[in-house]
mmCIF file of C-alpha atoms in Angstrom:
data_model
loop_
_atom_site.group_PDB
_atom_site.id
_atom_site.type_symbol
_atom_site.label_atom_id
_atom_site.label_comp_id
_atom_site.label_asym_id
_atom_site.label_seq_id
_atom_site.Cartn_x
_atom_site.Cartn_y
_atom_site.Cartn_z
ATOM 1 C CA VAL A 225 -3.292 18.486 -26.969
ATOM 2 C CA GLN A 226 -7.134 18.191 -27.775
ATOM 3 C CA LEU A 227 -9.627 15.947 -26.086
ATOM 4 C CA GLN A 228 -11.380 13.826 -28.722
ATOM 5 C CA ALA A 229 -14.912 12.384 -28.270
ATOM 6 C CA SER A 230 -15.806 9.388 -29.971
ATOM 7 C CA GLY A 231 -18.790 6.661 -29.996
ATOM 8 C CA GLY A 232 -21.640 8.541 -31.179
ATOM 9 C CA GLY A 233 -24.052 7.335 -33.732
ATOM 10 C CA LEU A 234 -27.956 6.514 -34.398
ATOM 11 C CA VAL A 235 -30.301 5.273 -31.845
ATOM 12 C CA GLN A 236 -33.769 5.028 -31.174
ATOM 13 C CA ALA A 237 -35.446 6.800 -28.046
ATOM 14 C CA GLY A 238 -35.203 4.597 -25.009
ATOM 15 C CA GLY A 239 -31.781 3.258 -26.123
ATOM 16 C CA SER A 240 -28.145 3.589 -24.987
ATOM 17 C CA LEU A 241 -25.032 4.713 -25.992
ATOM 18 C CA ARG A 242 -21.290 5.104 -24.645
ATOM 19 C CA LEU A 243 -19.252 7.847 -25.492
ATOM 20 C CA SER A 244 -15.241 7.912 -24.989
ATOM 21 C CA CYS A 245 -13.048 10.815 -24.652
ATOM 22 C CA ALA A 246 -9.328 10.455 -25.064
ATOM 23 C CA PRO A 247 -6.327 13.026 -25.545
ATOM 24 C CA SER A 248 -4.933 13.287 -28.992
ATOM 25 C CA GLY A 249 -1.515 13.275 -27.583
ATOM 26 C CA ARG A 250 0.563 12.705 -24.328
ATOM 27 C CA SER A 251 -1.113 15.008 -21.858
ATOM 28 C CA SER A 252 -0.512 15.959 -18.114
ATOM 29 C CA SER A 253 -3.056 14.994 -15.650
ATOM 30 C CA ILE A 254 -6.484 16.827 -15.863
ATOM 31 C CA TYR A 255 -8.422 17.723 -13.223
ATOM 32 C CA VAL A 256 -11.997 18.375 -14.554
ATOM 33 C CA MET A 257 -13.043 16.420 -17.399
ATOM 34 C CA GLY A 258 -16.306 17.570 -18.810
ATOM 35 C CA TRP A 259 -18.974 16.751 -21.572
ATOM 36 C CA PHE A 260 -20.849 19.353 -23.361
ATOM 37 C CA ARG A 261 -23.417 19.071 -26.330
ATOM 38 C CA GLN A 262 -24.753 21.531 -29.021
ATOM 39 C CA ALA A 263 -27.848 20.929 -31.073
ATOM 40 C CA PRO A 264 -28.635 22.664 -34.432
ATOM 41 C CA GLY A 265 -29.189 26.173 -33.456
ATOM 42 C CA ARG A 266 -28.435 26.056 -30.066
ATOM 43 C CA GLU A 267 -25.620 27.233 -27.891
ATOM 44 C CA ARG A 268 -23.261 24.368 -26.363
ATOM 45 C CA GLU A 269 -24.418 23.464 -23.204
ATOM 46 C CA PHE A 270 -22.803 21.589 -20.089
ATOM 47 C CA VAL A 271 -23.802 17.952 -19.720
ATOM 48 C CA ALA A 272 -21.920 16.315 -17.112
ATOM 49 C CA ALA A 273 -18.129 16.616 -15.437
ATOM 50 C CA ILE A 274 -16.011 14.397 -13.076
ATOM 51 C CA ARG A 275 -13.274 15.638 -10.956
ATOM 52 C CA SER A 276 -9.932 13.597 -10.880
ATOM 53 C CA GLY A 277 -11.184 12.333 -7.261
ATOM 54 C CA GLY A 278 -13.993 10.734 -8.809
ATOM 55 C CA THR A 279 -16.838 13.400 -7.823
ATOM 56 C CA ALA A 280 -19.197 13.937 -10.831
ATOM 57 C CA TYR A 281 -22.019 16.318 -11.248
ATOM 58 C CA TYR A 282 -24.661 16.694 -14.262
ATOM 59 C CA ALA A 283 -27.013 19.091 -15.676
ATOM 60 C CA ASP A 284 -30.642 18.402 -14.704
ATOM 61 C CA SER A 285 -31.787 17.231 -17.937
ATOM 62 C CA VAL A 286 -29.689 14.262 -17.846
ATOM 63 C CA LYS A 287 -29.157 13.449 -14.191
ATOM 64 C CA VAL A 288 -30.253 9.869 -13.616
ATOM 65 C CA ARG A 289 -29.961 8.923 -17.466
ATOM 66 C CA PHE A 290 -26.380 9.504 -17.961
ATOM 67 C CA THR A 291 -23.368 8.423 -15.775
ATOM 68 C CA VAL A 292 -19.641 9.930 -16.203
ATOM 69 C CA SER A 293 -16.644 8.066 -15.326
ATOM 70 C CA ARG A 294 -12.908 8.251 -16.297
ATOM 71 C CA ASP A 295 -9.548 6.772 -15.860
ATOM 72 C CA ASN A 296 -6.935 8.916 -14.438
ATOM 73 C CA ALA A 297 -4.089 6.690 -15.430
ATOM 74 C CA LYS A 298 -4.976 7.285 -19.092
ATOM 75 C CA ASN A 299 -6.608 10.750 -18.883
ATOM 76 C CA THR A 300 -9.864 9.198 -20.538
ATOM 77 C CA MET A 301 -13.471 9.532 -19.603
ATOM 78 C CA SER A 302 -16.572 8.212 -20.607
ATOM 79 C CA LEU A 303 -20.322 8.812 -20.763
ATOM 80 C CA GLN A 304 -22.845 6.068 -20.352
ATOM 81 C CA MET A 305 -26.229 7.356 -21.926
ATOM 82 C CA ASN A 306 -29.083 5.360 -21.310
ATOM 83 C CA SER A 307 -33.239 6.219 -21.545
ATOM 84 C CA LEU A 308 -31.752 8.266 -24.611
ATOM 85 C CA LYS A 309 -34.771 11.027 -25.895
ATOM 86 C CA PRO A 310 -34.875 12.712 -29.248
ATOM 87 C CA GLU A 311 -33.775 16.071 -27.402
ATOM 88 C CA ASP A 312 -30.383 14.513 -26.414
ATOM 89 C CA THR A 313 -29.751 14.613 -30.233
ATOM 90 C CA ALA A 314 -26.671 17.254 -30.614
ATOM 91 C CA VAL A 315 -22.730 16.797 -31.148
ATOM 92 C CA TYR A 316 -21.094 15.960 -28.041
ATOM 93 C CA TYR A 317 -17.474 17.376 -26.848
ATOM 94 C CA CYS A 318 -15.312 16.772 -24.248
ATOM 95 C CA ALA A 319 -12.896 19.078 -22.632
ATOM 96 C CA GLY A 320 -10.792 19.809 -19.419
ATOM 97 C CA SER A 321 -10.964 22.372 -16.607
ATOM 98 C CA THR A 322 -8.550 23.370 -13.870
ATOM 99 C CA LEU A 323 -11.502 24.933 -11.793
ATOM 100 C CA PHE A 324 -13.166 23.200 -9.032
ATOM 101 C CA GLY A 325 -16.958 22.802 -10.141
ATOM 102 C CA ALA A 326 -16.407 24.137 -13.603
ATOM 103 C CA ARG A 327 -19.684 23.927 -15.757
ATOM 104 C CA ARG A 328 -19.298 27.082 -17.880
ATOM 105 C CA GLU A 329 -17.824 26.631 -21.481
ATOM 106 C CA ALA A 330 -15.344 29.309 -20.805
ATOM 107 C CA ASP A 331 -14.024 27.279 -17.825
ATOM 108 C CA PHE A 332 -12.978 24.535 -20.324
ATOM 109 C CA ARG A 333 -10.100 23.910 -22.461
ATOM 110 C CA ALA A 334 -8.596 21.540 -25.025
ATOM 111 C CA TRP A 335 -11.923 21.206 -27.060
ATOM 112 C CA GLY A 336 -11.509 18.574 -29.963
ATOM 113 C CA GLN A 337 -13.828 17.404 -32.690
ATOM 114 C CA GLY A 338 -17.142 16.035 -31.094
ATOM 115 C CA THR A 339 -19.288 13.073 -32.007
ATOM 116 C CA GLN A 340 -22.577 13.187 -33.360
ATOM 117 C CA VAL A 341 -25.352 11.391 -31.162
ATOM 118 C CA THR A 342 -28.737 11.232 -32.951
ATOM 119 C CA VAL A 343 -31.690 9.768 -31.349
ATOM 120 C CA SER A 344 -35.092 9.103 -33.401
ATOM 121 C CA SER A 345 -38.498 8.830 -31.973
#
């Protein structure tokens, strides 16, 4: 089972987008669900994650502007992105982890296809 991201698009700087993440099939509960992004020519980087109990944590670059939430019953997750900047342009991915406080790419599994977010200046 993979976690598929959707909801990307083109938005002007200062605008908002809401991304969604859902499993590609039936899945068991996921302890930590996380968002990553990869800009052209750069490594994939951590954006935000949320544990099954609801505790969320963020990369400093998106703190305050982005909010992550989840629906445990459906194993789905959302990322509300506000005050978007051109440097937020990237392909956004979601994945799952069994590790408390996971934020390294290697800590996550079940990667699916990402969704493109483009922020124009």
